[in-house]
Coordinates of C-alpha atoms in Angstrom, one line a residue:
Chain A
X1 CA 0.0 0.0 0.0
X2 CA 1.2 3.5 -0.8
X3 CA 2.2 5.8 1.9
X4 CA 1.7 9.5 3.1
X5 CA -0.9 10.9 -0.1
X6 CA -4.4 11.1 0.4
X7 CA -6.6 8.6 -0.9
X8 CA -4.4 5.8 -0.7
X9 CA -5.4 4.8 2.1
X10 CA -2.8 4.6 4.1
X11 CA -4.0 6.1 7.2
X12 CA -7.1 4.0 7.1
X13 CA -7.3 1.3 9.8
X14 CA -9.8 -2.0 9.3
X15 CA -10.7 -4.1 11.6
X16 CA -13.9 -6.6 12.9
X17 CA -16.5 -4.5 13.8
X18 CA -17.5 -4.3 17.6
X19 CA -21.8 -4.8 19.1
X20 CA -21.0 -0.9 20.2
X21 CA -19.9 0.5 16.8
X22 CA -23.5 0.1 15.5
X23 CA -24.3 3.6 17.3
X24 CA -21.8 5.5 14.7
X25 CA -22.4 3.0 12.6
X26 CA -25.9 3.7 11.9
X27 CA -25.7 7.3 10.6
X28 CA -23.8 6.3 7.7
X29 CA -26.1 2.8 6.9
X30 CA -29.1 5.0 7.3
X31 CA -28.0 7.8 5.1
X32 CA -27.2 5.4 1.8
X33 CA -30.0 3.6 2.4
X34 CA -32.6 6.3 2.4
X35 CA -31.1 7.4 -0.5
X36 CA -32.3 4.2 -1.9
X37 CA -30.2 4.8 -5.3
X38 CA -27.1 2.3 -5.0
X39 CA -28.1 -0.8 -3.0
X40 CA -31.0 -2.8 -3.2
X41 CA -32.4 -2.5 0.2
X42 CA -36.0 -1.2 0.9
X43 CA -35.3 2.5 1.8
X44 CA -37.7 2.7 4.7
X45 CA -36.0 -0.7 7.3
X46 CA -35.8 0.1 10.6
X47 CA -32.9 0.6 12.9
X48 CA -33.0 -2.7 14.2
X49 CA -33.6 -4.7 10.9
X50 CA -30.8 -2.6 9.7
X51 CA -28.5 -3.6 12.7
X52 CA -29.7 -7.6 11.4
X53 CA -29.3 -7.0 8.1
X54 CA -25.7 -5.5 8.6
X55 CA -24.0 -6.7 11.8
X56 CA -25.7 -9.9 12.0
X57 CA -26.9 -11.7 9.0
X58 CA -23.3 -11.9 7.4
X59 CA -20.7 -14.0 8.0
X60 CA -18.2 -10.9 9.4
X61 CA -18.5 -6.9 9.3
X62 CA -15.7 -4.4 9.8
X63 CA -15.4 -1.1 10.0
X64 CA -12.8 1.2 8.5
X65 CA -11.2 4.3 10.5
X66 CA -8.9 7.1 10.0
X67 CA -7.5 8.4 13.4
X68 CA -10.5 6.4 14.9
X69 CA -13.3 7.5 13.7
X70 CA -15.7 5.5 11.8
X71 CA -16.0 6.3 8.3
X72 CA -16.8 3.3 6.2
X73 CA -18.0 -0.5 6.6
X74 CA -18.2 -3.6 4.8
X75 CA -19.9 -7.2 5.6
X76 CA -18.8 -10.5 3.9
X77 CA -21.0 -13.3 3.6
X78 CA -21.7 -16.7 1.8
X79 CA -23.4 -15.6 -1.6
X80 CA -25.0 -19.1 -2.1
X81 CA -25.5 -21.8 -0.1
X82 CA -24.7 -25.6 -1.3
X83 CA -23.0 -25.8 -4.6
X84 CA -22.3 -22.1 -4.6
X85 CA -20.6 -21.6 -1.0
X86 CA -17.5 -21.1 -1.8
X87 CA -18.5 -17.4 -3.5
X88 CA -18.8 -14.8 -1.1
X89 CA -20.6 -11.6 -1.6
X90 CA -20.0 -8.3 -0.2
X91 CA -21.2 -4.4 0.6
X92 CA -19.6 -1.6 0.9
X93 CA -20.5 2.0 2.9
X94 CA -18.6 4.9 3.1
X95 CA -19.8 8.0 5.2
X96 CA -20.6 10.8 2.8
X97 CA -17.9 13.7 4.0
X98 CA -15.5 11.2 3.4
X99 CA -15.8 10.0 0.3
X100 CA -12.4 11.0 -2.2
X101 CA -9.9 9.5 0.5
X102 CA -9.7 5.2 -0.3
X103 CA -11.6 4.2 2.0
X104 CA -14.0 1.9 -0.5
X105 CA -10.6 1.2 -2.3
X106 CA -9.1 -0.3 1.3
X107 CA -12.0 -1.9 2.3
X108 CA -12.1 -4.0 -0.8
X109 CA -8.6 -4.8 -0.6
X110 CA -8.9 -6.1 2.7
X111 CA -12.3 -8.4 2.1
X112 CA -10.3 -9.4 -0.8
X113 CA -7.8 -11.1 1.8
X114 CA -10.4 -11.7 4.5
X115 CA -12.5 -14.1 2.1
X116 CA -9.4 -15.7 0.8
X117 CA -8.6 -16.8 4.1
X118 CA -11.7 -17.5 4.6
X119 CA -11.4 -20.0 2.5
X120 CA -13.4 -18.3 -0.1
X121 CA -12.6 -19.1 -4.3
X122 CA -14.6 -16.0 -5.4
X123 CA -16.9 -12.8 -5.0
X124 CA -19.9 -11.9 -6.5
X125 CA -21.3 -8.4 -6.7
X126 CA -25.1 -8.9 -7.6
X127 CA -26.2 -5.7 -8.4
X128 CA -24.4 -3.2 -9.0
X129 CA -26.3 -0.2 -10.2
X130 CA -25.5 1.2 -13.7
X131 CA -25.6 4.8 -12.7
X132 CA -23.2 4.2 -9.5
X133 CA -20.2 4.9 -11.9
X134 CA -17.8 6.0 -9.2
X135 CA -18.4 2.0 -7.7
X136 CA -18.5 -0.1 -11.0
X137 CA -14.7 2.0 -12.2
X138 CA -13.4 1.2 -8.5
X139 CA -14.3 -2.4 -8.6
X140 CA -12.6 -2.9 -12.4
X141 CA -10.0 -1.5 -10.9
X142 CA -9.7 -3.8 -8.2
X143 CA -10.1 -6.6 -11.0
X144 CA -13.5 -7.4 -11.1
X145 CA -15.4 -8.3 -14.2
X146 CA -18.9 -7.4 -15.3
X147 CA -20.5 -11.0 -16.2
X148 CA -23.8 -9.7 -16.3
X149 CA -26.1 -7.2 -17.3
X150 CA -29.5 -7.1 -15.7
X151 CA -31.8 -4.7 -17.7
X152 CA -33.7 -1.9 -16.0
X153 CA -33.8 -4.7 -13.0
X154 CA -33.3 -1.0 -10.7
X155 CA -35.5 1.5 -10.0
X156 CA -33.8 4.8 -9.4
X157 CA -35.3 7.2 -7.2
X158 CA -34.3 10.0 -9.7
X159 CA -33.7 7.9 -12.9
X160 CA -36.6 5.7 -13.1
X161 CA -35.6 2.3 -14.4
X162 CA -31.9 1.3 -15.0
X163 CA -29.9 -1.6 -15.5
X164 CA -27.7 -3.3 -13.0
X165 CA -24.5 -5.1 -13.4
X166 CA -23.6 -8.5 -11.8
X167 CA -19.7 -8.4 -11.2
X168 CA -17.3 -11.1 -10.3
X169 CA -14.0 -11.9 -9.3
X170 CA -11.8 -15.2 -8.5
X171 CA -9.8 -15.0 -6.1
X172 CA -8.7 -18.8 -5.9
X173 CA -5.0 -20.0 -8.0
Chain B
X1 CA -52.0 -24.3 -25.2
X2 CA -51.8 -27.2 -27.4
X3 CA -54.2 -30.0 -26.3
X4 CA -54.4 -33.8 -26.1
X5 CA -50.8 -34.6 -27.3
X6 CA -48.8 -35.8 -23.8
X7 CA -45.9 -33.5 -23.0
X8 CA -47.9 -30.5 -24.2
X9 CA -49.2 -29.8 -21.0
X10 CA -52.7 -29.9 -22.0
X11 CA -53.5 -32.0 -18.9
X12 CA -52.1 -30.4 -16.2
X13 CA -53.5 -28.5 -13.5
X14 CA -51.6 -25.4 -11.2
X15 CA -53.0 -24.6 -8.1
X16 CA -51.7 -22.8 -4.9
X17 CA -50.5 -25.4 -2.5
X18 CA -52.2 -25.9 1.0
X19 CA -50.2 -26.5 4.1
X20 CA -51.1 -30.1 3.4
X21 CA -49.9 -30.2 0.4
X22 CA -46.3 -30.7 1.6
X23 CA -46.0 -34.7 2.4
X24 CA -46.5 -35.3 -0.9
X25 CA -44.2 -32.6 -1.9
X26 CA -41.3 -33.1 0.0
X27 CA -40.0 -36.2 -1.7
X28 CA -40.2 -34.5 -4.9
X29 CA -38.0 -31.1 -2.8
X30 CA -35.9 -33.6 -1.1
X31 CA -34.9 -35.6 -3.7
X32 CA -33.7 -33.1 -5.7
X33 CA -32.0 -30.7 -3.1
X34 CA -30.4 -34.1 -1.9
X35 CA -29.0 -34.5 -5.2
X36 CA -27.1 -31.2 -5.0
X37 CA -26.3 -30.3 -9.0
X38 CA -29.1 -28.1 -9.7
X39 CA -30.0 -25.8 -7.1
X40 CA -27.6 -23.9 -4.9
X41 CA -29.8 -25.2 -1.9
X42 CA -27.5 -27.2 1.0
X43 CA -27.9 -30.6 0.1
X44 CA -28.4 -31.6 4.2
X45 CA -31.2 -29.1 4.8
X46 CA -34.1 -31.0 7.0
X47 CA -37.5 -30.9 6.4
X48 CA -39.0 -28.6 8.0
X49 CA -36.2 -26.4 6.8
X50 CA -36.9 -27.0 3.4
X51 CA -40.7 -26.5 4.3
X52 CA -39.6 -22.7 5.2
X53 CA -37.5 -22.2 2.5
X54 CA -40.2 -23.5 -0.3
X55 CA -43.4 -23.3 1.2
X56 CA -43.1 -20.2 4.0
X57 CA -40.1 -17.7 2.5
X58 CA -41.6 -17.3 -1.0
X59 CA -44.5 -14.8 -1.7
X60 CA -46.6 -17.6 -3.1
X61 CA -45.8 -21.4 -3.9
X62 CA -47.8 -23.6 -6.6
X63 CA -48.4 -27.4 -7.3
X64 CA -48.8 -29.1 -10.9
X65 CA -51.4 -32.2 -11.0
X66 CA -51.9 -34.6 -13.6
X67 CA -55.4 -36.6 -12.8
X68 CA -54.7 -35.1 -9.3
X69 CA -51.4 -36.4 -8.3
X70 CA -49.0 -33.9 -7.8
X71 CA -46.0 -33.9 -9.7
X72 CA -44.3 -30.6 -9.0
X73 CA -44.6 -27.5 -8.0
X74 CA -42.8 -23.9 -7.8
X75 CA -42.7 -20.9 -5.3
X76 CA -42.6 -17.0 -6.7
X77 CA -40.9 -14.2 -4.8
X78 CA -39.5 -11.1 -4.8
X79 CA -35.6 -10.9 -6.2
X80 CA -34.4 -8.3 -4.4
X81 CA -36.0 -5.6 -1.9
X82 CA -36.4 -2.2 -2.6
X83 CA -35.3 -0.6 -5.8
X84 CA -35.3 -4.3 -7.0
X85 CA -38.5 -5.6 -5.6
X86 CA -40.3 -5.1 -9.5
X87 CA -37.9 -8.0 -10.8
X88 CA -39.1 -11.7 -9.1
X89 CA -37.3 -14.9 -9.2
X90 CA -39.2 -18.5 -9.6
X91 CA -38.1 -21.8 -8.6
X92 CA -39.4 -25.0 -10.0
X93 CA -39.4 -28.7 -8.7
X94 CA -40.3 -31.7 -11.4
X95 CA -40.7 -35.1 -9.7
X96 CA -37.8 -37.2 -11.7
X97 CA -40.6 -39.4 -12.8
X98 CA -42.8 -37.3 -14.3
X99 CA -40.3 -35.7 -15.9
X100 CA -40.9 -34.9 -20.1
X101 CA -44.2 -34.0 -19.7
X102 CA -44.4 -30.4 -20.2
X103 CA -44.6 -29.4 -16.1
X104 CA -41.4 -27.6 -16.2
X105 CA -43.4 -25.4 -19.2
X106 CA -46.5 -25.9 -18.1
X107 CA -45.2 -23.7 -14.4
X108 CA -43.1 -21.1 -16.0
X109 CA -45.8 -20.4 -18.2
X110 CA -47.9 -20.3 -15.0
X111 CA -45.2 -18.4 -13.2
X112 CA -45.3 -15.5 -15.9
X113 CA -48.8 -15.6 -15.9
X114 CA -48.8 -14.8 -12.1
X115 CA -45.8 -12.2 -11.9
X116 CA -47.7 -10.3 -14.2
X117 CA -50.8 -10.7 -11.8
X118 CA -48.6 -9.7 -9.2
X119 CA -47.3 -6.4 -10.6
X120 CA -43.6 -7.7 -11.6
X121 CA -42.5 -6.0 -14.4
X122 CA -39.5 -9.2 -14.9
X123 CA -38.6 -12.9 -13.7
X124 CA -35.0 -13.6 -13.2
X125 CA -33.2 -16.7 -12.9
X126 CA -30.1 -16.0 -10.0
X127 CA -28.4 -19.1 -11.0
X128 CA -28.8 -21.7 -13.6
X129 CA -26.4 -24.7 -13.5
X130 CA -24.4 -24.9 -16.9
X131 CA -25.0 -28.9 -16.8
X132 CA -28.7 -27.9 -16.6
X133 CA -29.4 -28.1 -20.1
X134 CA -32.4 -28.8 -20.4
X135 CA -33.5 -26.2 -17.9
X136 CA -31.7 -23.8 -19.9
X137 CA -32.8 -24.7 -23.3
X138 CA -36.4 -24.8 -22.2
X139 CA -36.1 -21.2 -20.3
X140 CA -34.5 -19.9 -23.9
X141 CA -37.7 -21.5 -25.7
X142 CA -39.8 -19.6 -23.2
X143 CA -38.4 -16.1 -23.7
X144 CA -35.6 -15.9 -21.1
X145 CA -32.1 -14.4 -22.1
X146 CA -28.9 -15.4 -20.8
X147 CA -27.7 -12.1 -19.4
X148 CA -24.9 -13.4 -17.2
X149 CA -22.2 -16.2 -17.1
X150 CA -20.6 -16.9 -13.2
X151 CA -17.5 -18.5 -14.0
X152 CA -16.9 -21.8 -11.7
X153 CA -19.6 -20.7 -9.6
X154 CA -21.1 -24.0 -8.7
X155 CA -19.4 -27.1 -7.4
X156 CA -20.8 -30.1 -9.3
X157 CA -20.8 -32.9 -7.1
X158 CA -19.9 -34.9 -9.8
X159 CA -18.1 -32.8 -12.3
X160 CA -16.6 -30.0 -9.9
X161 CA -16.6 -26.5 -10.3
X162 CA -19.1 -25.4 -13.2
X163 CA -20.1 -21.8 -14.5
X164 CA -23.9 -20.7 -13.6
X165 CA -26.0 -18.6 -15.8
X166 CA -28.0 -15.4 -14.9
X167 CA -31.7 -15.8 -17.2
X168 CA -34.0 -13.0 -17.4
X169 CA -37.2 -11.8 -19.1
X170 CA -38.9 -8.7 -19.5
X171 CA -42.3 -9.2 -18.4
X172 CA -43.9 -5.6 -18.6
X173 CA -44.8 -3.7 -21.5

């Protein structure tokens, strides 16, 4: 990892997220979901089914910091079960104000080597919304490929209908 | 709908199952989750687990009869919440007797029929087995586009890892 420059993400700490992060936590879940325009979560879940859906349904969560505070989080989890368990899926928050400084770009990185010790052969972004741009050139970056194309399978708050992308990634030898 | 000719569908019957429905369709569930190269379903999963998953979980679940016996049966439910929850996904079971009749058809014709009903605008297909070729060739026939390809994706348990196939179909206007 670079050093020093912003937006490496070099002064960005992750680690497994703790029962009592969920209080700063929440702020940031709540505000991307509201917006309802990047994930495909019903806008108007509770603070509790939130807390389920993000710090308890998956298999891990961590949070991301920069001089301790809490600015992004991510959760990894089995995409399928059975025949498709050894693909893990994940998602991604940042806190709005700071967006710019690597902290999707880190987080990524490091469920990149959480699910490969995890024992993990590959992850699967199912929906990636078309207009969320900033996301879909990140995740190239970060090697993934778009394997599929879902048509106007999203509807955007502002947009109306739009397509989503399914993207993928092995990360087995 | 063609009639008379066997394999045309002609005599079969959809209904919504009853809770009593499900002794006669759990052999039919079991045997194919148990068989593990179709459906990313854990093989192990117990009854009453499978009962939840098939007959509880989904937004609505249907049976096909032929002179009253039932043969198969599917569920239909919502493919993702929020600004996904227009797009449903559809599951279908065929009792490996009865198969080459026209069930498989005679459901997802069904299954459209209902989406529609329901006010999904498109049915999509998560994850179709590449060794599923029959499943695939008959979704083609019935309208559904490949719109993805998940490279090794699903562990065969006969042929290892396999790529899976995101289908999908347009069902609105």
């Amino acid at each position: 990892m670079d050093t020093g420059a912003m937006g490496t993400g070099a002064d960005i700490t992750i680690r497994y997220a703790r029962e009592d992060d969920f209080p700063v936590l929440w702020p940031i879940l709540r505000d991307v979901i509201r917006a309802g325009d990047t994930y495909t979560i019903e806008p108007g879940l509770t603070r509790e089914a939130v807390r389920g859906l993000w710090m308890e349904a998956p298999r891990a969560t961590c949070v991301a910091e920069i001089a301790g505070e809490v600015l992004g989080t991510y959760y990894i989890k089995t995409n399928q079960p059975g025949g498709g368990a050894h693909v893990c899926n994940c998602g991604y928050m940042v806190a709005p104000a700071a967006r710019g400084r690597g902290i999707a770009r880190a987080m990524c990185l490091h469920s990149q080597r959480e699910a490969r010790a995890m024992g993990y052969l590959a992850m699967q972004f199912n929906f990636v919304v078309e207009t969320n741009r900033g996301a879909i050139a990140l995740w190239e970056t970060l090697g993934f490929d778009t394997v599929g194309h879902l048509p106007r399978a999203f509807r955007h708050p502002a947009r109306g209908l739009v397509d989503a992308r399914v993207m993928y990634k092995w990360l087995g030898d």
